CSV table of C-alpha atoms in Angstrom, one decimal:
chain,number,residue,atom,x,y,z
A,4,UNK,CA,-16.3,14.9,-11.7
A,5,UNK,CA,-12.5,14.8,-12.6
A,6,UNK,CA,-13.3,18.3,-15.1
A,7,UNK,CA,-14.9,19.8,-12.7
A,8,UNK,CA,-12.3,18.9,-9.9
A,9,UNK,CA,-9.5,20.5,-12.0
A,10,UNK,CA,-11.2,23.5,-12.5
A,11,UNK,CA,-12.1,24.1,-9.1
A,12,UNK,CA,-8.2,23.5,-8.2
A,13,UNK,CA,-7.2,25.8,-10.6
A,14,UNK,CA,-9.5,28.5,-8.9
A,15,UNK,CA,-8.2,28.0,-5.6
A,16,UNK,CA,-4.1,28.4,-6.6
A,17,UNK,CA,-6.0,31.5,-8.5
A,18,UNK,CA,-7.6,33.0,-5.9
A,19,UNK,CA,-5.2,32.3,-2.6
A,20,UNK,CA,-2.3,33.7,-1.6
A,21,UNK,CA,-0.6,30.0,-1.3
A,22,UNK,CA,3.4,30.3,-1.5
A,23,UNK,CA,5.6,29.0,-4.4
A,24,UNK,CA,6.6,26.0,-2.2
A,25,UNK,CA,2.7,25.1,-1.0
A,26,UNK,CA,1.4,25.3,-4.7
A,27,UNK,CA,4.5,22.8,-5.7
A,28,UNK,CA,3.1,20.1,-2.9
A,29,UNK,CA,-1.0,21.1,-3.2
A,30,UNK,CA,0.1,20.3,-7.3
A,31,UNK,CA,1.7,16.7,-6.5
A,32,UNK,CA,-1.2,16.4,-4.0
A,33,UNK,CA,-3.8,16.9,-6.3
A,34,UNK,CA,-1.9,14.7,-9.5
A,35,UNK,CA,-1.7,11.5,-6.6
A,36,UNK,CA,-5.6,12.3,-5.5
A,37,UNK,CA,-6.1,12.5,-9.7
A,38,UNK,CA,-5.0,9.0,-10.3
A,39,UNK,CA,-6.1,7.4,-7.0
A,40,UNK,CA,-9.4,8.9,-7.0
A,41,UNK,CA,-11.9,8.6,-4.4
A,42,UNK,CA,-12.0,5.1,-2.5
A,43,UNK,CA,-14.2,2.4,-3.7
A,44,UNK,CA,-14.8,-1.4,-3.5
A,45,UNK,CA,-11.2,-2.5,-4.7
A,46,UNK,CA,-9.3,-0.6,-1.9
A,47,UNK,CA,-9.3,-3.3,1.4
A,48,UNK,CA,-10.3,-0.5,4.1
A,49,UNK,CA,-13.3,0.3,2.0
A,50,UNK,CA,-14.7,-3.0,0.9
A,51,UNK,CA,-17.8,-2.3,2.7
A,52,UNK,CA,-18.4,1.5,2.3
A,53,UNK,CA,-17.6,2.0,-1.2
A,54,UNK,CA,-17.1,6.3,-1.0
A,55,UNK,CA,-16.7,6.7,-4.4
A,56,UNK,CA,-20.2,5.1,-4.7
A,57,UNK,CA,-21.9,6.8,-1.9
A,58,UNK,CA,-20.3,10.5,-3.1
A,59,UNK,CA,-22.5,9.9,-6.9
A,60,UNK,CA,-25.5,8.7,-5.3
A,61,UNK,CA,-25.9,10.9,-2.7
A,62,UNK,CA,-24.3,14.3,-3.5
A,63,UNK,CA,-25.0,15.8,-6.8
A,64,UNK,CA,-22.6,18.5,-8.9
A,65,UNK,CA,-20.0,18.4,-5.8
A,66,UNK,CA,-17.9,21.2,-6.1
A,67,UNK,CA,-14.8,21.6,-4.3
A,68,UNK,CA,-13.9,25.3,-4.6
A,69,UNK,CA,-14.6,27.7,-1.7
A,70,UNK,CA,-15.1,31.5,-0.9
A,71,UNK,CA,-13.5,32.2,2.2
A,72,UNK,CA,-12.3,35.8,1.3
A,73,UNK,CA,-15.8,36.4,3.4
A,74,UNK,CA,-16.5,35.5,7.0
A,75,UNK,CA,-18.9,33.6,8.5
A,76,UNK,CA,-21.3,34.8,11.1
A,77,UNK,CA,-21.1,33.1,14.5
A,78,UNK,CA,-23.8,31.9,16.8
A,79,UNK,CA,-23.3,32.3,20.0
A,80,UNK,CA,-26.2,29.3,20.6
A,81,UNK,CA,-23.9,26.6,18.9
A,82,UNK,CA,-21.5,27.2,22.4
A,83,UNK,CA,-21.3,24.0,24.8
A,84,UNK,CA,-23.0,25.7,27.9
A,85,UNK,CA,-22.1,25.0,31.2
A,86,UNK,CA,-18.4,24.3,30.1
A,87,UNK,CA,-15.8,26.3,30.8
A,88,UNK,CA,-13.1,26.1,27.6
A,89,UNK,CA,-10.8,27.1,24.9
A,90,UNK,CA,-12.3,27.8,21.2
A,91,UNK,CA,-11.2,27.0,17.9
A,92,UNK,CA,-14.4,27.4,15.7
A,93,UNK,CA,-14.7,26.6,11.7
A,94,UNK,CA,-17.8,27.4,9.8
A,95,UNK,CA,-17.5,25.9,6.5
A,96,UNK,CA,-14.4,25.7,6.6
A,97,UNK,CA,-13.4,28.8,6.9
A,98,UNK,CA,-11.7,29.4,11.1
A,99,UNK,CA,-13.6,32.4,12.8
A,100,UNK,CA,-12.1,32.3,16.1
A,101,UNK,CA,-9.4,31.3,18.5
A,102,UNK,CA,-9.3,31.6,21.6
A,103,UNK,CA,-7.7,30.3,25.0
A,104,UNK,CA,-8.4,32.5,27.6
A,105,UNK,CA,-8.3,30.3,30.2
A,106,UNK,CA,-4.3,29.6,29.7
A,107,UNK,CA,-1.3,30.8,29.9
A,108,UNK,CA,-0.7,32.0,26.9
A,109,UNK,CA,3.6,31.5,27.1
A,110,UNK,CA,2.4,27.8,27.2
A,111,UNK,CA,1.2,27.6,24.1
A,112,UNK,CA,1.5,28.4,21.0
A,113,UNK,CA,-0.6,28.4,17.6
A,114,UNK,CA,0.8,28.3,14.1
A,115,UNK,CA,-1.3,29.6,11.3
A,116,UNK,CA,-0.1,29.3,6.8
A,117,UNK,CA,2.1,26.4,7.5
A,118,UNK,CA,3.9,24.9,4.2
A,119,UNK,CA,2.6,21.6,3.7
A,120,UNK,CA,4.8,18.3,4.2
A,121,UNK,CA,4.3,15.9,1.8
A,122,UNK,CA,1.9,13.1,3.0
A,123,UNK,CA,3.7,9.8,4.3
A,124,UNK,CA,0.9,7.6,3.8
A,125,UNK,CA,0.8,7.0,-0.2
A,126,UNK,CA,-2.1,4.8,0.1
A,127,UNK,CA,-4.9,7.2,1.5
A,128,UNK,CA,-6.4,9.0,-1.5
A,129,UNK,CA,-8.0,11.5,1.1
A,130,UNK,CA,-4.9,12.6,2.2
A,131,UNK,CA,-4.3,13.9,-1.2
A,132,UNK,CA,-7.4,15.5,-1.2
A,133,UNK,CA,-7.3,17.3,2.1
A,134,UNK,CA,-3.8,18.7,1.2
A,135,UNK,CA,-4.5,19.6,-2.1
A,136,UNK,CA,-7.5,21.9,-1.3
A,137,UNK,CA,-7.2,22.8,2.3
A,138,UNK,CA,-7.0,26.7,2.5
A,139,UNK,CA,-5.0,27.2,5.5
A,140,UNK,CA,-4.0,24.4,8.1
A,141,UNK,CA,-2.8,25.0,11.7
A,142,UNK,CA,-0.7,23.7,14.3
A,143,UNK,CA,-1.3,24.0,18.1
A,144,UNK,CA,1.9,23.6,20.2
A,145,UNK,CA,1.1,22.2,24.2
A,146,UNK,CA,4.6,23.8,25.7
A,147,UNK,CA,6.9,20.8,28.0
A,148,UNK,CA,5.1,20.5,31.4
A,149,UNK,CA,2.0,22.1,31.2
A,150,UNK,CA,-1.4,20.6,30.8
A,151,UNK,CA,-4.2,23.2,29.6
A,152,UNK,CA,-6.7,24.0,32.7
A,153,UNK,CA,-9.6,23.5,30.4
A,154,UNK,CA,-10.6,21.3,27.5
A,155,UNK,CA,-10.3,22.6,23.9
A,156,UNK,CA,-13.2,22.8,21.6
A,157,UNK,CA,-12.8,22.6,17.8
A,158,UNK,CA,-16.4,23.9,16.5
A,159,UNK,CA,-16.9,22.3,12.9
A,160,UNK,CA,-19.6,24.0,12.0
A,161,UNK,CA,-21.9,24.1,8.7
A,162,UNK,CA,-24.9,26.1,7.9
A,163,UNK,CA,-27.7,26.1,5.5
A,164,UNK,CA,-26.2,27.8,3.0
A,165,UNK,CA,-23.2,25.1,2.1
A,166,UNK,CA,-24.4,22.6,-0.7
A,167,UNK,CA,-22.8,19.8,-2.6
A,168,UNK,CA,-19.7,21.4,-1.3
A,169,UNK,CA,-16.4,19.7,-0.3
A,170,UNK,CA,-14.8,21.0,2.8
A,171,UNK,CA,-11.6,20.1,3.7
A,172,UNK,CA,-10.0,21.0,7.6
A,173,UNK,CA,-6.1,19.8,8.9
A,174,UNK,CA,-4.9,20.5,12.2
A,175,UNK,CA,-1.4,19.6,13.9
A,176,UNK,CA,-0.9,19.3,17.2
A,177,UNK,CA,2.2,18.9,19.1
A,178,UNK,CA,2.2,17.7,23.0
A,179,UNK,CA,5.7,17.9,24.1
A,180,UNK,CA,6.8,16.5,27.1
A,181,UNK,CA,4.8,16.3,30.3
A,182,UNK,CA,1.9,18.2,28.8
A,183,UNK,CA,-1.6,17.0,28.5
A,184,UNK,CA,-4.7,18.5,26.1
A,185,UNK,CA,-8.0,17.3,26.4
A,186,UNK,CA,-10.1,17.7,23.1
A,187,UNK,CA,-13.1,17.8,22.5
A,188,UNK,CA,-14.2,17.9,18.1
A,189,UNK,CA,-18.4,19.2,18.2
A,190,UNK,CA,-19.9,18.5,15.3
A,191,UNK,CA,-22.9,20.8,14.1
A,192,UNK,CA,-24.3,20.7,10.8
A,193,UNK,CA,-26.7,22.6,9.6
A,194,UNK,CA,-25.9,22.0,5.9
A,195,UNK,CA,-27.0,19.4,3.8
A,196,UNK,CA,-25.4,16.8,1.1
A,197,UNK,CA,-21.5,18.0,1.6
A,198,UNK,CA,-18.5,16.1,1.5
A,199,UNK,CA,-16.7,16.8,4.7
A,200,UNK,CA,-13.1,15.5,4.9
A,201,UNK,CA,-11.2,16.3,8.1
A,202,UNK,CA,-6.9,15.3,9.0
A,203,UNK,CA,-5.9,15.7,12.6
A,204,UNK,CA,-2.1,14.9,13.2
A,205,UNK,CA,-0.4,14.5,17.0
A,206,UNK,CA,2.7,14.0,18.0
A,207,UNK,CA,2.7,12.9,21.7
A,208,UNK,CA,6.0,13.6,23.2
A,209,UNK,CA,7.4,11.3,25.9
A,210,UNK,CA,4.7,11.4,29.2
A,211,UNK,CA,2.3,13.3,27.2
A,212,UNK,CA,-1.6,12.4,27.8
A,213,UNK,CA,-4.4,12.7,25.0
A,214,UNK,CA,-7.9,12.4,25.7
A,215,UNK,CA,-9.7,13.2,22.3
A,216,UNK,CA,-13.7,13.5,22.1
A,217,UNK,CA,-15.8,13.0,18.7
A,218,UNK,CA,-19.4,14.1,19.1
A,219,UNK,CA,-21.5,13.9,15.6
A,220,UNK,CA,-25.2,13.9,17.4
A,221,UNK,CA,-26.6,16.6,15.2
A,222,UNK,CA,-28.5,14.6,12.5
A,223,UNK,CA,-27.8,15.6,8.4
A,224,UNK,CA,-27.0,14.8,5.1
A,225,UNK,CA,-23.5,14.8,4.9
A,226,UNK,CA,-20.7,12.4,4.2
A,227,UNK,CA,-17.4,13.1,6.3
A,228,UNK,CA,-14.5,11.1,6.7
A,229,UNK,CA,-12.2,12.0,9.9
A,230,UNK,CA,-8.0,10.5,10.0
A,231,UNK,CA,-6.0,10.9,13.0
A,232,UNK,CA,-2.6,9.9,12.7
A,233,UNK,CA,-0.9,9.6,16.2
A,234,UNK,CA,2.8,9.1,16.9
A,235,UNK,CA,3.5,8.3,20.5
A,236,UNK,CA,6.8,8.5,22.8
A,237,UNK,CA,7.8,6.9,25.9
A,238,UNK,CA,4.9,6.4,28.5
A,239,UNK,CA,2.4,8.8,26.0
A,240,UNK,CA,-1.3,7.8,26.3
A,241,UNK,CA,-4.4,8.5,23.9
A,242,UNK,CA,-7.8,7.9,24.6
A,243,UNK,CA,-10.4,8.3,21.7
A,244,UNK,CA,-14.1,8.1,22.8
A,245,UNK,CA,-16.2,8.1,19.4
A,246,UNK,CA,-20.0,9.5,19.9
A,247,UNK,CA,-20.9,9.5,16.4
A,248,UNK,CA,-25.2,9.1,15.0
A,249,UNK,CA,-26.0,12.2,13.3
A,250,UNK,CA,-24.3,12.3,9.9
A,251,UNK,CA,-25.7,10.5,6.8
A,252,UNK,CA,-21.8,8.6,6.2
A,253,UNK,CA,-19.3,9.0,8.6
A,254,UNK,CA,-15.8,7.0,8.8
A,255,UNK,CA,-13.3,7.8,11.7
A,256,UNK,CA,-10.1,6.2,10.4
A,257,UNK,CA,-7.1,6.2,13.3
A,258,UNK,CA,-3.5,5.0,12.6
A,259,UNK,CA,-1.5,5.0,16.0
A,260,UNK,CA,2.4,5.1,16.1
A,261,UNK,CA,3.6,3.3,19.3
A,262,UNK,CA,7.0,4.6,18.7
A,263,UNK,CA,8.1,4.6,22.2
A,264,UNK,CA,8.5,2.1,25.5
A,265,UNK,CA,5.6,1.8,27.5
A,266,UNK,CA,3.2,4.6,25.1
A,267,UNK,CA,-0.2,3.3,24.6
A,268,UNK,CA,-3.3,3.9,23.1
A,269,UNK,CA,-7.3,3.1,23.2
A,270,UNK,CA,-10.4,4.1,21.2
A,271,UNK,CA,-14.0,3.4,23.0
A,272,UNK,CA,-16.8,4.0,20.4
């Protein structure tokens, strides 16, 4: 796997328009992920769920490079109906649409091509991973007092044609104060026997409220591994509900920062 993990790195730098800066870190990235390598027995958060184990047996030839110089056609069926709300949709990991028409739109703001930072958590071979072969990560800013009017839904979504592929998604989001978001991550695989490996950051700002939603109902083949790393203020809150049953694997790792007086957090699964 390692041959055909640098050769797939190389194609990406090859064939994306990454700046001098973001191919430095994706490099260091992918030399740490190189001599980590995927989790297994020996590493304490995966004593029972060896990945590296459940990658060979159950995903054959994984490859980790990805056309997205093509997009992806959209169904308008995958949609939550009945629900009024903002859009962010990825088909295999490539983003097809944003969209927040229900907000002011000097209230917010979204980020696209950010330069990587390097990661602060050295232990998390993932975290390597994700950095060193995300295509293009984003960052959605919730602007000082305002809280959005409806709930935002990030659409991961995977079709038929994806196999034994890795797919790897990061998204930043910044609450600053007095704002709330309310975000909702919809799962809906199509696809069968990828590696799916997904980095959500948030920074909650001082009286800043998160209520986060992870549905996985759709059943399938894949193996995904989801981190949220939180950092709280003063009097910030984050709720995590966890509705997870459809994937083959699926671990939801969350490291909360209770940086501030009075911030709290709580995950209901």
């Amino acid at each position: 796997m390692e041959e055909q993990l640098k050769i797939d790195f190389e194609k990406l730098l090859e064939t994306s328009n990454f700046s001098k800066k973001n191919i430095e870190i994706k490099r260091k990235n992918f030399d740490n992920f190189l001599e980590k390598g995927f989790p297994n027995r020996k590493d304490e958060n995966w004593k029972f769920s060896d990945l590296n184990q459940i990658i060979s047996k159950n995903i054959k030839n994984l490859s980790f490079y990805n056309d997205f110089s093509k997009p992806n056609k959209i169904e308008q069926s995958i949609f939550i109906e009945g629900l009024e709300h903002n859009k962010l949709v990825f088909v295999n990991g490539r983003i097809e649409k944003i969209e927040f028409d229900y907000e002011e739109k000097n209230k917010i703001e979204i980020l696209d091509d950010l330069v990587l930072e390097k990661s602060s958590n050295a232990i998390n071979s993932l975290l390597f991973l994700n950095n060193a072969f995300v295509s293009k990560y984003f960052k959605l800013i919730v602007k000082k007092n305002y809280s959005l009017k409806k709930p935002l839904v990030i659409y991961n979504i995977t079709n038929k044609d994806l196999v034994s592929k890795s797919i790897n998604l990061k998204v930043d989001m910044l609450l600053e104060e007095n704002s709330s978001l309310k975000l909702i991550e919809f799962s809906n695989d199509k696809s069968t026997t990828n590696f799916i490996n997904i980095n959500y950051n948030f920074d909650l700002k001082k009286n800043s409220i998160l209520k986060n939603y992870k549905i996985d109902n759709n059943s399938n083949s894949n193996i995904k591994y989801c981190f949220n790393n939180i950092s709280q203020d003063t009097n910030s809150v984050s709720e995590i509900f966890l509705l997870s049953s459809g994937s083959e694997f699926i671990k939801n790792e969350i490291n909360c920062n209770l940086n501030g007086k009075y911030a709290s957090a709580f995950v209901n699964g």
